[in-house]
Structure formats: structure tokens, C-alpha cells
Coordinates of C-alpha atoms (C1' of nucleotides) in Angstrom, one line a residue:
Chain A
X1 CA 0.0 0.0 0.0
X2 CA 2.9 2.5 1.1
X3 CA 4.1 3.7 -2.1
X4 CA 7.4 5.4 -2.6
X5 CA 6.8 9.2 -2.4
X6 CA 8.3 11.1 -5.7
X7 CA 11.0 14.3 -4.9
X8 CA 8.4 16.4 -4.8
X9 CA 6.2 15.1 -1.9
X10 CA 9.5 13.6 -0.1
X11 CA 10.4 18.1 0.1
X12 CA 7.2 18.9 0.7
X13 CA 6.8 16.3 3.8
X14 CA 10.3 17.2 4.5
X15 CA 9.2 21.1 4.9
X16 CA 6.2 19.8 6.8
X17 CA 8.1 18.4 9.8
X18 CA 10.6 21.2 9.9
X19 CA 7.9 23.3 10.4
X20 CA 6.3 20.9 13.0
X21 CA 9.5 20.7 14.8
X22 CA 10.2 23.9 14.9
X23 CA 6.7 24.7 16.3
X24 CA 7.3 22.2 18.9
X25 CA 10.6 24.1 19.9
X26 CA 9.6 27.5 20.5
X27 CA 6.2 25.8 22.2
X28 CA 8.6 24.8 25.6
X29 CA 8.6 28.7 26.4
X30 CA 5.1 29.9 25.5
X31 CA 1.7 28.6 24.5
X32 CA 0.3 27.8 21.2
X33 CA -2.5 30.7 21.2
X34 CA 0.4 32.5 21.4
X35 CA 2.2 31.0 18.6
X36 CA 2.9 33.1 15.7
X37 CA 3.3 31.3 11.7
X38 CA 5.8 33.9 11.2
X39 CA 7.6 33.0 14.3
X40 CA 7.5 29.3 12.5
X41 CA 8.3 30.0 9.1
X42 CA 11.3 32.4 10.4
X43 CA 13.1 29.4 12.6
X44 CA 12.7 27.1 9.5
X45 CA 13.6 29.5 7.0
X46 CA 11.2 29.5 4.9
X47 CA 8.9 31.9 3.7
X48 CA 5.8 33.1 5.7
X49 CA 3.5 32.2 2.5
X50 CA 4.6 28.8 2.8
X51 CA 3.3 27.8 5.8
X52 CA -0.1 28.1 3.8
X53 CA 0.9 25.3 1.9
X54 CA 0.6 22.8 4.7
X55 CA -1.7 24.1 7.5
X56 CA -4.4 26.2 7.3
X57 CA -3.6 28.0 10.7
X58 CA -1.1 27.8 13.8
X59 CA -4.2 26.0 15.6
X60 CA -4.2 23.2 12.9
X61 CA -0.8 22.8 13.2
X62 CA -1.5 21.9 17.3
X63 CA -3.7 19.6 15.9
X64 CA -1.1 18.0 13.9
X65 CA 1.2 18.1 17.0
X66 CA -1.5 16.2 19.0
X67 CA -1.6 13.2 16.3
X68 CA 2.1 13.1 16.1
X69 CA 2.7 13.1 20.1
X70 CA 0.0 10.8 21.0
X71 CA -0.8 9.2 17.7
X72 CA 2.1 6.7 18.0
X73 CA 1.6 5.9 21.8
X74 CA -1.3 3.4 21.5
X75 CA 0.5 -0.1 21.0
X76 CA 2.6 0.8 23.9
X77 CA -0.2 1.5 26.5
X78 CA -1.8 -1.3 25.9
X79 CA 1.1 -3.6 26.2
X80 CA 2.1 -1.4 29.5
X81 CA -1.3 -1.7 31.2
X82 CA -1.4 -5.8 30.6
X83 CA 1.9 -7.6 30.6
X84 CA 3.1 -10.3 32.8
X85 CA 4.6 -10.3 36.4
X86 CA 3.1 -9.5 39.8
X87 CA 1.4 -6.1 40.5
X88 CA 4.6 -4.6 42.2
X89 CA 6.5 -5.4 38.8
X90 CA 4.1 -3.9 36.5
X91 CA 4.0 -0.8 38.1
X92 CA 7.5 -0.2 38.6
X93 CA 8.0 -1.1 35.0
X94 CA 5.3 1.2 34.1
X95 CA 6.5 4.3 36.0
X96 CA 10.0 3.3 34.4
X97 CA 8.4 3.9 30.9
X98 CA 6.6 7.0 31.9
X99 CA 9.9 8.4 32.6
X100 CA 11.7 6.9 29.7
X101 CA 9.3 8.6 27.7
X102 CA 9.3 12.0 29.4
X103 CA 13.5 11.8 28.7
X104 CA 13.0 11.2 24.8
X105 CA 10.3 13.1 24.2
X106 CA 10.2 16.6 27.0
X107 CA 8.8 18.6 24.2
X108 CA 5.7 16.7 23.3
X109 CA 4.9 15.6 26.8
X110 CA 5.1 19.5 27.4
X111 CA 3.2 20.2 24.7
X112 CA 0.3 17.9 25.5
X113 CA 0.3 19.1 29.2
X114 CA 0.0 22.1 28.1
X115 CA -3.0 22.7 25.5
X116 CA -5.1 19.7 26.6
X117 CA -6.7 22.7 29.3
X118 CA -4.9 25.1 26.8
X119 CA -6.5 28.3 25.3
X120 CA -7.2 26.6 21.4
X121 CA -10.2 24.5 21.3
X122 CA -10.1 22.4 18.6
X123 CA -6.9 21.2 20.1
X124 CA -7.9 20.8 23.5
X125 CA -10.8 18.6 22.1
X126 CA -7.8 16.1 20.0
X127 CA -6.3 15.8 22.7
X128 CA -9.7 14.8 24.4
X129 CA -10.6 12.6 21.9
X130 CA -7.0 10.5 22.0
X131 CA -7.0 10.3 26.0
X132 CA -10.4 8.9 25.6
X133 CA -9.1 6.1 23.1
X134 CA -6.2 5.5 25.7
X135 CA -9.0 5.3 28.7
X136 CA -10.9 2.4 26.5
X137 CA -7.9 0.4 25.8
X138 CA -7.2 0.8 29.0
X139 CA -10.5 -0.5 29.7
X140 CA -10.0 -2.9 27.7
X141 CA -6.6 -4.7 29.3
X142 CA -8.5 -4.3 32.5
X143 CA -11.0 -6.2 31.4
X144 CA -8.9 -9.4 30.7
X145 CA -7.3 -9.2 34.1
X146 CA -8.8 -12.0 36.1
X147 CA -8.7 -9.2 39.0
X148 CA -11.6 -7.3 37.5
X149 CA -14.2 -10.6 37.7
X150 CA -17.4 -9.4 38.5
X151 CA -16.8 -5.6 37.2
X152 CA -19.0 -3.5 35.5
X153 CA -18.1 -2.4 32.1
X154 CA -18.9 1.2 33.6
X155 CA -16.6 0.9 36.5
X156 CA -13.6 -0.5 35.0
X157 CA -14.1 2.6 32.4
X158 CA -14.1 5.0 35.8
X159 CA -10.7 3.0 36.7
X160 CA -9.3 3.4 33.7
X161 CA -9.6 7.2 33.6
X162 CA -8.1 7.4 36.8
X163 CA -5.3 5.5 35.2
X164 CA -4.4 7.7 32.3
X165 CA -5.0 10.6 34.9
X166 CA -2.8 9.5 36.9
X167 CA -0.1 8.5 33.7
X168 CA -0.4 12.6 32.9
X169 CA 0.4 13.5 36.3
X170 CA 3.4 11.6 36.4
X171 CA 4.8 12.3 33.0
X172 CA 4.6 16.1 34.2
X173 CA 6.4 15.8 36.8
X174 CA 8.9 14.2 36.0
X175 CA 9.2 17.3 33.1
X176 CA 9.2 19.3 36.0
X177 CA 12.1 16.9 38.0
X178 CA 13.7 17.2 34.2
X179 CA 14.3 20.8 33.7
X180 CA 16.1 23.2 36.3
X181 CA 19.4 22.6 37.4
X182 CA 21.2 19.5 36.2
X183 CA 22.7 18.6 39.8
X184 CA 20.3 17.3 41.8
X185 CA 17.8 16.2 38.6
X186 CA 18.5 12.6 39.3
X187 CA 17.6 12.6 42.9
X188 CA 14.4 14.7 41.7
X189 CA 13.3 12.2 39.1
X190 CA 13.8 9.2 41.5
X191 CA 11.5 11.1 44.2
X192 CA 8.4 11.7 41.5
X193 CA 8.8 8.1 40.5
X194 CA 8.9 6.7 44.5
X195 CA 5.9 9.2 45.1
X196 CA 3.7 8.0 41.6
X197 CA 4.5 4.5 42.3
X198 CA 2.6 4.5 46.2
X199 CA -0.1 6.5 44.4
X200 CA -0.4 3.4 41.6
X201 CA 0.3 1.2 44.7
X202 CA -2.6 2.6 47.1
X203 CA -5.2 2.8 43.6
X204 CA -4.0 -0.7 42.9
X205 CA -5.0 -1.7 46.5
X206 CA -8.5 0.1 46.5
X207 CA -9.1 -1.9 43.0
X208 CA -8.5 -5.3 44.9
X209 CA -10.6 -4.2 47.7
X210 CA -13.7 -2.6 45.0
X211 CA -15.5 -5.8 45.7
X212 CA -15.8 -6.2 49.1
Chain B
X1 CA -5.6 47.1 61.4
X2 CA -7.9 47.8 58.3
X3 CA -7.5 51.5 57.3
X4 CA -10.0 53.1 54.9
X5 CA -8.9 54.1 52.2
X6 CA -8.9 57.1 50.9
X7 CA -10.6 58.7 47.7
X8 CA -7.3 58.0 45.8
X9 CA -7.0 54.9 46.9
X10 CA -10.6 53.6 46.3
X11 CA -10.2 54.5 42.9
X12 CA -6.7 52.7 42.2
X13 CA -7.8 49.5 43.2
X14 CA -11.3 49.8 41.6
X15 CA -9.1 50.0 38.1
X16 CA -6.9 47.3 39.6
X17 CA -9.8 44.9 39.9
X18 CA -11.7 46.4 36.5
X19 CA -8.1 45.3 34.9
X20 CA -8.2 41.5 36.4
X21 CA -11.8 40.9 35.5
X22 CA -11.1 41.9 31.9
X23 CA -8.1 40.0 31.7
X24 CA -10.1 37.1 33.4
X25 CA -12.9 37.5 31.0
X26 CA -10.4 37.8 28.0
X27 CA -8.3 33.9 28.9
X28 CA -12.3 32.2 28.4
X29 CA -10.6 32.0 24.7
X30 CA -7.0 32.4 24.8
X31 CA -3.6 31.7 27.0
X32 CA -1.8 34.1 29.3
X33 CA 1.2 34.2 27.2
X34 CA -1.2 35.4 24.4
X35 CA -3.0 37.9 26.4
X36 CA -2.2 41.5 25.5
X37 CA -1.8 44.6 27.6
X38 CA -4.0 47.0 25.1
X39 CA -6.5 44.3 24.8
X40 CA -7.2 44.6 28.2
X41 CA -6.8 48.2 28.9
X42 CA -9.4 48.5 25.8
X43 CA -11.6 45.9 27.7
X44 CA -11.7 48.1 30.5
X45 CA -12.0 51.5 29.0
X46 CA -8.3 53.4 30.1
X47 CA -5.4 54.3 28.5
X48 CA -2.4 51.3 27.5
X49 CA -0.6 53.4 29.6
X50 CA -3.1 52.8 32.5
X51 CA -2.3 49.5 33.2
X52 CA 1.9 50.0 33.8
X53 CA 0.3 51.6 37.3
X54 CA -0.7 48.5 38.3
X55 CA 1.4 46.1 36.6
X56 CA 4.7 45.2 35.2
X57 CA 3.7 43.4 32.7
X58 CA 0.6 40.7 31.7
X59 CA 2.7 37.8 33.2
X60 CA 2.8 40.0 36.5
X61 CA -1.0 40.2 36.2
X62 CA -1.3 36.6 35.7
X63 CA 0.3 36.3 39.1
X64 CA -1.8 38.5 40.6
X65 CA -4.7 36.4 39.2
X66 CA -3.5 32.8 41.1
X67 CA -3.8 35.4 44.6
X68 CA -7.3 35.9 43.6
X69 CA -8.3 32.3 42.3
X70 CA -6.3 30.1 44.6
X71 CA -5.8 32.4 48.4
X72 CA -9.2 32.1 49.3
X73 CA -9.7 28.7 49.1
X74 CA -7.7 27.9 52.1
X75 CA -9.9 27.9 54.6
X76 CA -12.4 25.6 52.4
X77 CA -10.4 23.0 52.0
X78 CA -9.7 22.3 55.5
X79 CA -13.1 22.4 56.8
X80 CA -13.8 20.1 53.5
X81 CA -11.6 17.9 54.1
X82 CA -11.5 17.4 57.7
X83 CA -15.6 17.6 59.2
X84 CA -17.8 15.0 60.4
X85 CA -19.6 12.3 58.7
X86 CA -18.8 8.7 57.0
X87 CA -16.4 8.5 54.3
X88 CA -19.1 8.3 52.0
X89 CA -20.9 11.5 53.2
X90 CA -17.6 13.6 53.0
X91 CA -17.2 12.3 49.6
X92 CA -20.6 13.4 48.6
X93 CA -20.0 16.5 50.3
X94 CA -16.5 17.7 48.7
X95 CA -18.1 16.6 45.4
X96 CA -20.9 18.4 45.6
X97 CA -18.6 21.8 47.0
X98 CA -16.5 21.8 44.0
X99 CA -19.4 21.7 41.5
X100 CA -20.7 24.8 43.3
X101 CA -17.2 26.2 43.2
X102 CA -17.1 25.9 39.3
X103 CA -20.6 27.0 38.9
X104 CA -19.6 30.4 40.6
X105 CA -16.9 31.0 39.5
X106 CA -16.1 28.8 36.5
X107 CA -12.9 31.8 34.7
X108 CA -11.2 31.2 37.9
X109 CA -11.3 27.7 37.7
X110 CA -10.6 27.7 34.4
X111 CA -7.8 30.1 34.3
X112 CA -5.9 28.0 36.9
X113 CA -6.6 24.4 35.0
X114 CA -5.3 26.2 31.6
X115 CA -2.2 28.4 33.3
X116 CA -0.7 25.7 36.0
X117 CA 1.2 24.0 32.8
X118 CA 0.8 27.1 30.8
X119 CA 3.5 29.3 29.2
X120 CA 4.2 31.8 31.8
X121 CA 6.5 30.6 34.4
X122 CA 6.0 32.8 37.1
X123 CA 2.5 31.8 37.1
X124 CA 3.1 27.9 36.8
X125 CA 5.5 28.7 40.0
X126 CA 3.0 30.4 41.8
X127 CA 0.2 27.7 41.3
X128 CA 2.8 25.2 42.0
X129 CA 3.3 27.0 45.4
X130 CA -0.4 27.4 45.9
X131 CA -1.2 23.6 45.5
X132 CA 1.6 22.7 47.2
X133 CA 0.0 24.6 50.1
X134 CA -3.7 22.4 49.4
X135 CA -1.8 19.1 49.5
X136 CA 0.0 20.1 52.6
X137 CA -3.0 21.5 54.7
X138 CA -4.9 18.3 53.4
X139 CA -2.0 16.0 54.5
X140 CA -2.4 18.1 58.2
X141 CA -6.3 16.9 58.2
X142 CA -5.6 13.6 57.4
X143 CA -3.3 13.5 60.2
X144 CA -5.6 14.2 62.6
X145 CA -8.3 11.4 61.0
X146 CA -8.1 8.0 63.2
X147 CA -7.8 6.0 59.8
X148 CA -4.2 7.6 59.8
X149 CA -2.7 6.2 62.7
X150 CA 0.5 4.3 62.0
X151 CA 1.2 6.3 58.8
X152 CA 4.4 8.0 57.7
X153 CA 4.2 12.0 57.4
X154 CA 5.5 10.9 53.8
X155 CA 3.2 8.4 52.8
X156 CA 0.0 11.3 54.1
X157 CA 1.8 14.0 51.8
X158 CA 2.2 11.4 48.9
X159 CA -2.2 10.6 49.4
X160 CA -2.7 14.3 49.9
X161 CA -1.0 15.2 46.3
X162 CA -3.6 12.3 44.8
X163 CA -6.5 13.9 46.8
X164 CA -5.6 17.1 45.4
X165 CA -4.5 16.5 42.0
X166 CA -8.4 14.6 41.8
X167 CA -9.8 17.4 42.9
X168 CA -8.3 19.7 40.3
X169 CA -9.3 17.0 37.9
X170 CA -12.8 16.6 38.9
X171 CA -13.0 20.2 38.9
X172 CA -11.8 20.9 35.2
X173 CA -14.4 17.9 34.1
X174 CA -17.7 19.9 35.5
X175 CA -16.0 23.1 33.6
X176 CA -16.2 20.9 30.5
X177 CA -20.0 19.6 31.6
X178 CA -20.4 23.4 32.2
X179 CA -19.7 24.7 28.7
X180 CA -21.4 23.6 25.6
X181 CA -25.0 23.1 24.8
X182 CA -27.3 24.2 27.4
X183 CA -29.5 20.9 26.9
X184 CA -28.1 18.4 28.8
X185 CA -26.1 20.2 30.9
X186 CA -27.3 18.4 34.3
X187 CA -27.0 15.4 33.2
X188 CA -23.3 16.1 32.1
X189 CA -22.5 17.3 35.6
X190 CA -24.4 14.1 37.1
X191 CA -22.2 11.9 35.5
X192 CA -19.2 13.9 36.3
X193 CA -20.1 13.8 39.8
X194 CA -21.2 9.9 39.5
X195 CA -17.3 9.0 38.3
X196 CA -15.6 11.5 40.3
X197 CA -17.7 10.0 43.5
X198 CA -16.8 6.5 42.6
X199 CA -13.1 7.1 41.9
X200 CA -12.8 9.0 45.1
X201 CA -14.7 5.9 47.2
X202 CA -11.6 3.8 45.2
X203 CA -9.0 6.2 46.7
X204 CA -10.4 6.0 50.2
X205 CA -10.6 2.1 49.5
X206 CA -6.9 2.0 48.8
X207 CA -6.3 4.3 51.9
X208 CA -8.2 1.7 54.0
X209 CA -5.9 -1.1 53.1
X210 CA -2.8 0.6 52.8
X211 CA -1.0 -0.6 56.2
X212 CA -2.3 -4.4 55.7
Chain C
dA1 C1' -4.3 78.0 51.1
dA2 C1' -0.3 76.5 48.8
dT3 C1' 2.4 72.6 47.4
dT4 C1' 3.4 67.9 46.3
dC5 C1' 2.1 63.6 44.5
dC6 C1' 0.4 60.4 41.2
dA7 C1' -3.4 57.7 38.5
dG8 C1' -4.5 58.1 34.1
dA9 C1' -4.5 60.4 29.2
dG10 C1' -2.3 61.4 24.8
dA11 C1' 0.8 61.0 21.1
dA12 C1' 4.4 58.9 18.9
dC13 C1' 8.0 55.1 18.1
dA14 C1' 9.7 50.9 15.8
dG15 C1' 8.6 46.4 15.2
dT16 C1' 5.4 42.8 14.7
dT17 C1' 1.4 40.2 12.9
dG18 C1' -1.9 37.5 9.3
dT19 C1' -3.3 37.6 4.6
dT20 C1' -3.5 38.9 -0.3
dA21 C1' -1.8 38.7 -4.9
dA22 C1' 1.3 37.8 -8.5
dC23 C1' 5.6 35.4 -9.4
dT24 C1' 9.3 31.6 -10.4
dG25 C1' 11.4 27.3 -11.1
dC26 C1' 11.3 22.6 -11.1
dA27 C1' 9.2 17.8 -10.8
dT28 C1' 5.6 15.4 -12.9
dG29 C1' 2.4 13.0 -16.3
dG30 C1' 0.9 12.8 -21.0
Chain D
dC1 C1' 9.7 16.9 -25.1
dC2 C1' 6.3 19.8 -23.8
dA3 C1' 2.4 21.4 -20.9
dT4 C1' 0.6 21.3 -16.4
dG5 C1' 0.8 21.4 -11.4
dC6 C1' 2.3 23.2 -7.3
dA7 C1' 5.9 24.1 -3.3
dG8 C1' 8.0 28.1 -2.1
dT9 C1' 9.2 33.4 -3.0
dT10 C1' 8.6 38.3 -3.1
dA11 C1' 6.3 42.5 -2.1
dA12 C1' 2.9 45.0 -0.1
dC13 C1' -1.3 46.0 3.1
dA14 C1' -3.6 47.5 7.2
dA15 C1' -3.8 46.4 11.9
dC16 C1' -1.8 45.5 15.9
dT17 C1' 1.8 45.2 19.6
dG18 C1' 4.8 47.0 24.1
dT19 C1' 7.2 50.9 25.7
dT20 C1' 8.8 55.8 26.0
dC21 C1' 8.0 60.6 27.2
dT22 C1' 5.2 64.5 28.3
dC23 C1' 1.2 66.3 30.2
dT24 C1' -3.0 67.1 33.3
dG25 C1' -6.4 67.3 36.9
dG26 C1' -7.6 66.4 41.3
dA27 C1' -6.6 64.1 45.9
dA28 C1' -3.3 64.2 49.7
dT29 C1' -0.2 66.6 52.6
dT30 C1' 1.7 70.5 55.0

DNA sequence: AATTCCAGAGAACAGTTGTTAACTGCATGG
DNA sequence: CCATGCAGTTAACAACTGTTCTCTGGAATT
């Protein structure tokens, strides 16, 4: 199906994620209703007329931001939230991801953080719409867990929100623990993960106990 | 202690205020870092110059803003927190006072959801400093609450950050039940208030069980 | 009553913004 | 090989921004 692109769309896609990145960049110190196409076009180097050729505003760009930051994350929640080992191993090795992510990508988590409460609707309501997808897979690896027997459909979705809550939070602080000064980051990052993994651990406990 | 103020006075702050309502009226649709100085000085009705009397600049009025959202609130939490009643009651209880917070005064709420990740630093830090506050007066309640005995000032501060980040959480969702088509608006907020109640009892559940 | 103070007004500045129109040059498909 | 398509350029526009300096009227102080 994936056909190779001639020179002209390979430039054109080319441009497109220059502009993207760039957008990206001058989004860790200011917010996208802020976010000028001239500012854009002028980091790339391209004209400001181009920008026309690829989005339609600065706002659909944020939406095109939202796809590419979250868009690619869906195989791995799911095989995060299932997964073998005991409890205590799944949520260390959760938290560890969270982090791992946070470390390879600062400037999307940011990003995300950022306009899903942030001043540009139609961005704020992507954003929505791919936590919402995360909450039902979420849902969905609950839901093969032997621990959620006897569950509601309606209650493991109300779990499973507090889950990718509770995912955000973590990922932005340990964006917090990332930035400032270099010395002591490593003893911040290990306190936000110690901290979100009691949190998982005391949720995890109320989950056991939902029955009783 | 209170003085009253004089003519002069009166006046200054009367501006003051006219300036932060504008300004919160203006971020219903936009980001701080996007908010300008003549846009509220023309929401008001004074000169641009006007405003550099009562501010240094819009990021300085953002701060300003977190004072008047967040420093009142103290006392409400505590007594929301703490008070009498099953776990179940108080649940229904704090739920049911954060929907009336949002329904009166929904641009604070708002404005605080939006700016605590927002593009302004200043203002991140001083919502930072202002929850940081909550989760500590909550973790002073909890103290007091027989359920707590045998538990580590740590592990109450670690519960009081959950408590409080679900309480911002809850808070944002009736905002988004708020907004929007008039039509089914109760029944939005219901189910807001359903969830948020049930992932609360989960919490408390988890806090229950936490020593076994 | 005379003097000081100061919140707000007015005008001007250099720089920025989004959007338009008409263009150029090169990859593409017939 | 030639005609078409289209990514990116150039130039220009009206509107807007934050900030400066100077001025004014009336409250506050003496």
C-alpha cells in the first residue's frame, strides 16, 4: 500500500516536519495561542507564505502536533497496562516507561500538558478525543485481568480514567524533575517516580478491595 | 488594622480589579502568554498606559490572578476535608462543594486548570506553590483522622498530592459539563459527579488497606 | 491656602502580525 | 519533449503590539 513518495512530496513532507519541529521548539517557552506562523516559518527559513501550503492555521498545526505526540503511543499502553509479572513489577515497570518517555520526548509531553486545558479548542478537544481512546484500551486490558471478575463495564471505564489521569500526572512531573538545574535532577526524578508509584500502589490496593 | 482608604485609593484599586476581570474575561478563549496589555486596557475603558500603574507586565497580572483564584480557598479545603460524617458522606459532600465552586466562578477555575502548565513561568510557580500549600494543609487533616494512625508523614503527603490532584481533575471535568449546549447540561454534571464519586470511594478504599 | 504627588491620558516610536496577490522554477504526467 | 501542477518566494497592506515621554487634573499633605 505505502508507495514510494516522488521528490516532490518527499520536500514537501520534509518542509512539513521542519515546520512541525520547529513549532514544537519555540512551544517549551510559550503557548500555542500565542504562537505566531511567522515566528515558525522564520526558525525554519522559509517563507511566511509557505506555511499556507501545509496548514491552514497555527491552531491546525496543534492539531497535527496532538496526532504526532500521542498518535504513536497506543501499542505501547496497551502492552504497558497488561503484561506479565506480579502487581509490584508492573507498576515499577510502568513508571519506568513513563519516565523513559518523558527523557525522549520533553517537548511533546510539554506540549500535551499544556494545550489539553490550553486556550485553542479544537486542540484541546484532540487531545480529548486520543486520552479517551487510551482510557478504553485501558479498559480494555482491564477487562482481561482476572482481577476485575465481576466488574462492570462502567466501573472498569471509571478506573481506567483514573489511570491515564494519573499517567499525565506523572509524566509532568517528572518534566518538572527534568528541567532546572542539572545537579540534583536525578535525585528529583527518583523522588516523582517513588511518590507515583505509592499512588499506583494505594489505587491498585483500592481496585483489589472494590468488591468487598 | 484595616484602614480606609482614601478617595485616591478607592479608585486605584477599583481599576486594579476592573483590569483582572477583563483579563479574566479575556483567557475564556486564549492563553496568558497570548494575552495583550492593550487588549485589556481596551476591555476596560483606560489608557495602555493605564495599566503599567498597576502592573509590570501581563505575566505579573497573571500572578496577581493565582492570589485571587487560589488564596481564598484555604480555609475551604480544610473544613472540607477534615468535618464530620462517614467517608461516603464527605465524599458526597466535597463533590458536591466543587461543583458549586465551578458554577460560581467557573474563569477562575478555568484560568488555573489552563495556566498551572501554561507558558508563563511565574505563574506555573505560583500555582505550584499554591497547591503545594492544598496538598499540605490536606495531609495536616488527614493526620488528625483516626484512619491515619501508624502512617508515615511521607506516605499522608504522597495521598494528599492524589486527593488534590483529583480534585483539580474533577474540577476541570464539570467546567467541560459546564460549557457547551445548554441541553443536557445536568445530566453532564451528574455523570461527572457519579465518576468522580466512585473514583474517590476507590482512593479512600486504597487508603483503608494501605497498612495491611 | 499652597504645594506635592500620582493615576490616568495622549501621542508617537519601531517592530510585529496574518493575509492577499502575482511570481518563479522545477518535478511530474501525457 | 512539452504542458501542467504546485511548493515556495517576493512584495505589499492595514492592523496591531509593548514601551517611552510628556502632560493634566484632582486628591493628599503640609
Amino acid at each position: 500500500m505505502s508507495h514510494t513518495l516522488g521528490i516532490r512530496q518527499a520536500q514537501k513532507q520534509k518542509t512539513r516536519q521542519a515546520l512541525l519541529d520547529a513549532a514544537l521548539g519555540l512551544l517549551e517557552e510559550q503557548s500555542l495561542s500565542s504562537l505566531g506562523l511567522r515566528e515558525v516559518t522564520r526558525a525554519v527559513g522559509v517563507a511566511p507564505t509557505a506555511f499556507y501550503r501545509h496548514f491552514r492555521s497555527t491552531a491546525d498545526l496543534g492539531v497535527a502536533l496532538v496526532e504526532e505526540a500521542l498518535g504513536s503511543l497506543h501499542p505501547m499502553i496497551r502492552t504497558t497496562v497488561s503484561g506479565t509479572g506480579d502487581q509490584e513489577e508492573r507498576i515499577t515497570r510502568a513508571i519506568e516507561l513513563i519516565a523513559r518517555h518523558v527523557d525522549g520526548y520533553p517537548a511533546h509531553v510539554r506540549f500535551i500538558a499544556r494545550e489539553r486545558h490550553g486556550g485553542v479548542q479544537p486542540v484541546r478537544e484532540a487531545i480529548r478525543d486520543q486520552l479517551s481512546r487510551f482510557a478504553g484500551e485501558v479498559r480494555d486490558e482491564l477487562a482481561k485481568d482476572p482481577v476485575s471478575e465481576g466488574w462492570s463495564e462502567d466501573d472498569l471505564l471509571m478506573l481506567a480514567h483514573l489511570y491515564v489521569d494519573q499517567m499525565l500526572i506523572t509524566a509532568s512531573l517528572f518534566l518538572e524533575a527534568l528541567e532546572g538545574p542539572e545537579e540534583a535532577r536525578e535525585e528529583r526524578e527518583r523522588e516523582v517516580a517513588r511518590v507515583a508509584t505509592r499512588q499506583m500502589r494505594l489505587i491498585g490496593l483500592g481496585r483489589h478491595h472494590w468488591l468487598d
